[in-house]
Coordinates of C-alpha atoms and ligand atoms in Angstrom, one line a residue:
M1 CA 29.6 -14.2 4.2
S2 CA 26.4 -16.2 4.8
S3 CA 26.4 -19.7 6.3
T4 CA 25.8 -22.8 4.1
R5 CA 22.4 -23.1 5.6
E6 CA 21.5 -19.5 4.6
Q7 CA 22.8 -20.1 1.2
L8 CA 20.8 -23.2 0.9
I9 CA 17.5 -21.4 1.9
E10 CA 18.3 -18.6 -0.5
L11 CA 18.9 -21.1 -3.3
L12 CA 15.6 -22.9 -2.7
A13 CA 13.7 -19.7 -2.1
K14 CA 14.8 -18.4 -5.5
Q15 CA 13.3 -21.4 -7.2
G16 CA 9.9 -20.5 -5.8
G17 CA 7.9 -23.8 -5.6
S18 CA 10.0 -25.6 -8.3
F19 CA 12.0 -28.7 -7.7
V20 CA 15.8 -28.6 -7.6
S21 CA 18.0 -31.6 -7.7
G22 CA 20.3 -32.6 -4.8
Q23 CA 23.1 -32.9 -7.3
W24 CA 22.6 -29.3 -8.5
I25 CA 22.5 -28.0 -4.9
S26 CA 25.6 -29.9 -4.0
E27 CA 27.5 -28.5 -7.0
T28 CA 26.3 -24.9 -6.5
L29 CA 27.1 -24.9 -2.8
E30 CA 30.2 -27.0 -3.2
I31 CA 29.2 -29.5 -0.5
S32 CA 28.5 -33.2 -0.6
R33 CA 25.0 -34.7 -1.2
T34 CA 25.2 -36.0 2.3
A35 CA 25.9 -32.5 3.6
V36 CA 22.9 -31.2 1.6
W37 CA 20.7 -33.8 3.2
K38 CA 22.0 -33.0 6.7
Q39 CA 21.4 -29.3 6.2
M40 CA 17.8 -30.0 5.1
K41 CA 17.2 -32.0 8.3
Q42 CA 18.4 -29.1 10.3
L43 CA 16.1 -26.7 8.5
E44 CA 13.2 -29.0 9.2
K45 CA 13.9 -28.5 12.9
D46 CA 13.5 -24.8 12.3
G47 CA 10.1 -25.3 10.8
Y48 CA 10.9 -25.5 7.1
Q49 CA 9.1 -28.4 5.3
F50 CA 10.4 -30.0 2.1
E51 CA 9.0 -32.3 -0.5
A52 CA 11.6 -34.8 -1.8
V53 CA 10.7 -36.6 -5.0
P54 CA 13.1 -39.2 -6.6
N55 CA 14.6 -37.9 -9.9
K56 CA 13.2 -34.5 -9.4
G57 CA 14.8 -33.3 -6.2
Y58 CA 13.6 -31.0 -3.4
R59 CA 11.3 -28.1 -3.0
I60 CA 10.2 -26.0 -0.1
V61 CA 6.5 -26.4 0.8
E62 CA 6.3 -24.6 4.1
V63 CA 8.3 -21.7 5.4
P64 CA 8.2 -20.9 9.1
H65 CA 6.8 -17.5 10.1
K66 CA 9.8 -16.6 12.2
L67 CA 11.1 -13.3 11.0
S68 CA 14.3 -13.5 8.9
A69 CA 15.6 -12.1 5.6
N70 CA 14.8 -15.5 4.0
T71 CA 11.3 -15.9 5.3
I72 CA 10.5 -12.4 4.0
Q73 CA 12.1 -12.9 0.7
W74 CA 10.3 -16.3 0.2
G75 CA 7.3 -15.4 -1.8
L76 CA 8.0 -11.6 -2.0
H77 CA 6.8 -10.3 -5.3
T78 CA 8.8 -7.2 -5.8
K79 CA 11.3 -6.1 -8.5
W80 CA 13.7 -4.1 -6.4
L81 CA 12.3 -3.4 -3.0
G82 CA 13.7 -5.8 -0.4
K83 CA 16.1 -7.6 -2.8
E84 CA 18.6 -6.8 -0.1
I85 CA 17.2 -7.4 3.4
V86 CA 19.2 -7.1 6.6
H87 CA 17.5 -8.7 9.6
H88 CA 18.6 -8.4 13.2
D89 CA 17.0 -10.1 16.2
R90 CA 17.6 -7.0 18.4
I91 CA 19.2 -3.8 17.2
S92 CA 19.4 -0.2 18.6
S93 CA 17.3 1.2 15.7
T94 CA 16.7 0.0 12.2
Q95 CA 16.7 3.7 11.2
T96 CA 20.2 4.4 12.5
T97 CA 21.5 1.2 10.9
A98 CA 19.7 2.0 7.6
I99 CA 21.4 5.4 7.5
E100 CA 24.8 3.8 8.1
Y101 CA 24.1 1.4 5.2
A102 CA 22.9 4.3 3.0
Q103 CA 26.1 6.3 3.8
E104 CA 28.1 3.2 2.8
G105 CA 26.4 3.1 -0.6
C106 CA 23.8 0.3 -0.2
D107 CA 21.3 -0.3 -3.0
H108 CA 18.1 1.5 -3.6
G109 CA 15.4 -0.6 -2.0
T110 CA 17.5 -2.1 0.9
V111 CA 15.4 -3.0 3.9
I112 CA 16.6 -3.2 7.5
V113 CA 14.3 -5.1 9.8
A114 CA 14.4 -6.1 13.4
N115 CA 12.4 -8.2 15.8
R116 CA 13.0 -5.6 18.5
Q117 CA 14.7 -2.2 18.9
S118 CA 16.4 -1.2 22.1
N119 CA 16.4 2.5 21.1
G120 CA 13.6 3.0 18.6
R121 CA 13.4 6.6 17.4
G122 CA 10.2 8.6 16.6
R123 CA 9.7 12.0 15.1
L124 CA 10.8 15.2 16.8
S125 CA 13.5 13.2 18.7
R126 CA 10.9 11.2 20.6
Q127 CA 11.4 7.7 21.8
W128 CA 9.6 4.9 19.9
Y129 CA 8.8 2.0 22.2
S130 CA 9.7 -1.1 20.3
D131 CA 11.7 -3.4 22.6
N132 CA 9.3 -6.2 22.0
D133 CA 8.9 -8.6 19.1
Q134 CA 5.2 -8.0 18.6
G135 CA 5.4 -5.2 16.1
I136 CA 6.9 -4.4 12.7
W137 CA 10.0 -2.3 12.9
L138 CA 11.7 -1.6 9.6
S139 CA 13.5 1.0 7.6
V140 CA 13.7 1.3 3.8
V141 CA 16.6 3.0 1.9
L142 CA 15.4 4.8 -1.2
R143 CA 17.4 6.8 -3.8
P144 CA 14.7 8.6 -5.7
D145 CA 15.7 10.8 -8.7
I146 CA 13.3 13.7 -7.6
S147 CA 13.9 17.1 -6.2
P148 CA 14.5 17.1 -2.4
M149 CA 11.6 19.6 -2.2
K150 CA 9.3 16.7 -3.1
A151 CA 10.6 14.3 -0.5
P152 CA 7.7 14.9 1.9
Q153 CA 5.4 13.4 -0.8
L154 CA 7.1 10.1 -0.3
T155 CA 6.2 10.1 3.4
L156 CA 2.6 10.6 2.3
V157 CA 3.0 7.8 -0.2
T158 CA 4.1 5.6 2.7
A159 CA 1.2 6.7 5.0
T160 CA -1.2 5.8 2.2
V161 CA 0.4 2.4 1.7
L162 CA 0.3 1.7 5.5
A163 CA -3.4 2.5 5.6
E164 CA -4.2 0.3 2.6
V165 CA -2.2 -2.7 3.8
I166 CA -3.5 -2.4 7.4
E167 CA -7.1 -2.3 6.0
Q168 CA -6.4 -5.3 3.7
I169 CA -4.9 -7.4 6.5
S170 CA -7.1 -6.6 9.4
Q171 CA -10.4 -5.5 7.8
T172 CA -10.3 -2.3 9.9
T173 CA -10.0 1.1 8.4
P174 CA -7.2 3.3 10.0
A175 CA -7.1 7.0 9.7
I176 CA -4.1 9.1 8.7
K177 CA -3.5 12.0 11.0
W178 CA -1.6 14.7 9.2
P179 CA 1.2 14.5 8.5
N180 CA 1.8 10.8 8.9
D181 CA 0.4 9.1 12.0
L182 CA -1.9 6.1 11.6
L183 CA -4.7 5.9 14.1
L184 CA -7.3 3.3 14.9
N185 CA -10.2 4.3 17.2
N186 CA -8.3 7.6 17.9
R187 CA -5.2 5.9 19.1
K188 CA -1.8 5.7 17.5
L189 CA -1.3 2.4 15.6
A190 CA 1.7 3.3 13.4
G191 CA 4.2 6.0 12.7
I192 CA 6.6 7.0 10.0
L193 CA 10.0 8.7 10.3
T194 CA 11.6 10.0 7.2
E195 CA 15.2 11.2 7.2
M196 CA 17.2 12.4 4.2
Q197 CA 20.6 13.4 3.0
A198 CA 20.5 15.7 0.0
E199 CA 22.1 18.6 -1.9
Q200 CA 20.1 21.4 -3.3
D201 CA 18.8 19.5 -6.2
K202 CA 19.7 15.9 -5.5
I203 CA 18.7 13.3 -2.9
H204 CA 21.6 11.1 -1.9
Y205 CA 19.3 8.9 0.2
L206 CA 16.0 8.9 1.9
V207 CA 15.4 6.5 4.8
I208 CA 11.8 5.8 5.6
G209 CA 11.3 4.2 9.0
I210 CA 8.0 2.4 9.7
G211 CA 6.7 1.3 13.0
I212 CA 3.5 -0.6 13.4
N213 CA 2.0 -2.0 16.6
V214 CA 0.7 -5.4 15.6
N215 CA 0.4 -8.1 18.2
Q216 CA 1.0 -6.4 21.5
S217 CA -1.7 -6.9 24.1
Y218 CA -2.8 -3.9 26.2
Q219 CA -0.5 -5.0 29.0
E220 CA 2.4 -5.3 26.7
M221 CA 2.1 -1.7 25.6
D222 CA 4.5 0.6 27.4
L223 CA 2.8 2.1 30.5
S224 CA 3.5 5.6 29.3
V225 CA 1.6 5.1 26.0
R226 CA -1.1 2.6 26.9
E227 CA -3.8 5.2 26.8
I228 CA -2.8 6.9 23.6
A229 CA -1.4 4.1 21.5
T230 CA -2.9 0.8 20.3
S231 CA -2.2 -2.3 18.4
L232 CA -4.0 -4.4 15.8
Q233 CA -4.4 -7.1 18.4
I234 CA -6.0 -4.8 20.9
E235 CA -8.4 -3.5 18.3
T236 CA -9.4 -6.7 16.5
G237 CA -8.6 -9.5 19.1
K238 CA -6.6 -11.2 16.3
T239 CA -2.8 -11.8 15.8
F240 CA -1.1 -11.4 12.5
H241 CA 2.0 -13.0 10.8
Q242 CA 4.6 -10.3 10.6
T243 CA 6.3 -11.9 7.6
T244 CA 3.1 -11.8 5.5
F245 CA 2.4 -8.3 6.7
I246 CA 5.9 -7.1 5.6
Q247 CA 5.6 -8.8 2.3
L248 CA 2.3 -7.0 1.5
L249 CA 3.8 -3.8 2.8
L250 CA 6.8 -4.0 0.5
E251 CA 4.8 -5.0 -2.5
C252 CA 2.3 -2.2 -2.0
L253 CA 5.1 0.3 -1.4
E254 CA 6.9 -0.6 -4.5
R255 CA 3.7 -0.4 -6.6
R256 CA 2.6 3.0 -5.2
Y257 CA 6.2 4.4 -5.4
Q258 CA 6.3 3.5 -9.1
Q259 CA 2.9 4.9 -9.7
Y260 CA 3.9 8.1 -8.0
L261 CA 7.0 8.4 -10.2
D262 CA 5.1 7.6 -13.4
E263 CA 1.9 9.5 -12.9
G264 CA 2.6 12.1 -10.2
F265 CA 1.1 12.8 -6.9
H266 CA -2.6 13.1 -7.6
L267 CA -3.6 9.5 -7.1
I268 CA -1.7 9.4 -3.8
K269 CA -3.4 12.6 -2.7
A270 CA -6.8 11.2 -3.4
S271 CA -6.1 8.0 -1.5
W272 CA -4.5 9.9 1.4
E273 CA -7.6 12.2 1.6
Q274 CA -9.9 9.2 1.8
Y275 CA -8.1 8.0 4.9
A276 CA -7.6 11.5 6.4
Y277 CA -8.4 11.9 10.0
K278 CA -11.0 14.6 10.6
M279 CA -11.4 15.2 6.9
N280 CA -14.0 18.0 6.4
K281 CA -14.3 18.2 10.2
E282 CA -13.8 21.3 12.3
V283 CA -10.7 21.5 14.5
T284 CA -9.0 24.2 16.7
Y285 CA -5.5 25.0 15.7
Q286 CA -2.8 27.5 16.4
T287 CA -0.1 28.8 14.0
G288 CA 0.9 32.0 15.6
K289 CA -0.4 33.4 18.9
A290 CA -4.1 33.2 18.3
K291 CA -6.2 30.0 18.3
Q292 CA -8.6 29.6 15.5
K293 CA -11.1 27.2 14.2
G294 CA -11.0 25.7 10.7
F295 CA -12.2 22.8 8.5
I296 CA -9.7 20.2 7.3
R297 CA -10.0 20.1 3.5
G298 CA -7.1 17.8 2.5
I299 CA -3.4 18.0 1.5
A300 CA -1.6 20.1 -1.1
E301 CA 0.9 18.8 -3.6
D302 CA 3.8 19.8 -1.3
G303 CA 2.3 17.9 1.7
A304 CA 0.9 21.0 3.4
L305 CA -2.4 20.5 5.3
L306 CA -5.2 22.5 3.6
M307 CA -7.3 24.3 6.2
E308 CA -10.4 26.3 5.5
T309 CA -10.5 29.3 7.8
E310 CA -13.7 30.7 9.3
S311 CA -13.6 33.4 6.6
G312 CA -13.7 30.7 3.9
R313 CA -10.0 31.1 2.8
I314 CA -8.0 28.0 2.2
D315 CA -4.6 28.1 4.1
S316 CA -1.7 25.8 3.6
L317 CA -0.3 24.7 7.0
Y318 CA 3.3 23.4 7.2
S319 CA 3.4 23.2 10.9
A320 CA 0.7 23.9 13.4
E321 CA -0.5 22.9 16.8
I322 CA -3.8 21.1 16.1
D323 CA -6.1 20.2 18.8
W324 CA -7.1 16.9 17.2
F325 CA -9.0 15.3 20.1
S326 CA -10.9 18.2 21.6
S327 CA -14.4 17.0 20.8
D328 CA -13.5 13.5 21.9
P329 CA -14.3 12.3 25.5
G330 CA -10.9 10.5 25.8
A331 CA -9.2 13.8 25.1
T332 CA -8.3 14.8 28.6
V333 CA -6.2 11.7 29.3
R334 CA -4.6 11.9 25.9
K335 CA -3.8 15.5 26.1
T336 CA -1.9 15.1 29.3
L337 CA 0.2 12.4 27.7
T338 CA 0.6 14.1 24.4
S339 CA 4.0 15.7 25.2
K340 CA 5.5 12.5 26.3
Q341 CA 5.7 10.6 23.0
Q342 CA 4.0 8.8 20.1
E343 CA 1.7 11.8 19.6
N344 CA 2.2 14.9 17.5
Ligands
LIG401 C1 6.7 8.6 14.8 O1 5.5 8.4 14.7 O2 7.2 9.4 15.6 C2 7.6 7.8 13.9 C3 7.9 6.4 14.4 C4 8.8 5.6 13.6 C5 9.3 4.3 14.2 C6 10.1 3.5 13.3 S1 10.2 1.8 13.9 C7 11.4 1.5 12.6 C8 12.3 2.7 12.5 N1 13.4 2.7 13.4 C9 13.3 3.6 14.3 O3 14.1 3.8 15.2 N2 12.2 4.4 14.1 C10 11.5 3.9 12.9

């Protein structure tokens, strides 16, 4: 049960920028007009600003940037994504909590977001450093009516969305390193962790976890990842409002998700390939015992990496050890840190 103050914000947020009368608020929340006024004064202390006009009522004109379910929902233009937002100041992992919510039957489009995570999880059981409030740490619960075989495509949809939104917000162009790492200047900026529960032909839920390093300074990055990871602040010298960022992210994800369901994978594939790290470049990779060289040519419908071998054949790679940084001068440092975390 939410507090009167949360109910009041929700009520005002739902009206967009329109006025609502004090009488109507007091009747809806079943509190006196004086209590409404007192609550508003408290909200002003938190950074909310209201306009009060006689005979018209109140409306919100300024929402604080502090991360909360209400500040994200205020001005969020989505139909279903983020209609239910659960916000925690500090949590073990939004991913673990989202899975619990999904198992308890939460709605498609529920979002779990935290300022910081004490036990953030990355792919391949790695740790994801996020015990600071400078990044974006959130997980989205989806219940798509698609074959479980196609679930990897939704991770690629998400990677594309991250690249598009990061570019829009920061005016820098990230690269997507297959399958789903976002890099800026060869360092990891963001990652995606997708976990699913499904039967043979039905997905019960898919939880997509998104971690983006946003406002951390170089010193604030964990020592063990400083040389292999980066943040938007480090790369651009600017800081970004997390609420605005999350709103754009959710709006773009809902749009791209719907487009993917309506029109199929080809538009996502095209956008993914535009951002692909080392696209049409030669890399060394290993699938079995032997190392070979090949050119990256894009992704297949099932999410496999398309690699042109030295003999000109196009191979689909589902898992491979790729030497991504071998022609890069920073490679030695990075390669020694690779096994630790935040790198594939
Ligand atoms: C990776 O690149 O290894 C994936 C990193 C995913 C991190 C995000 S942060 C929000 C969500 N909660 C977690 O514990 N992990 C994901």
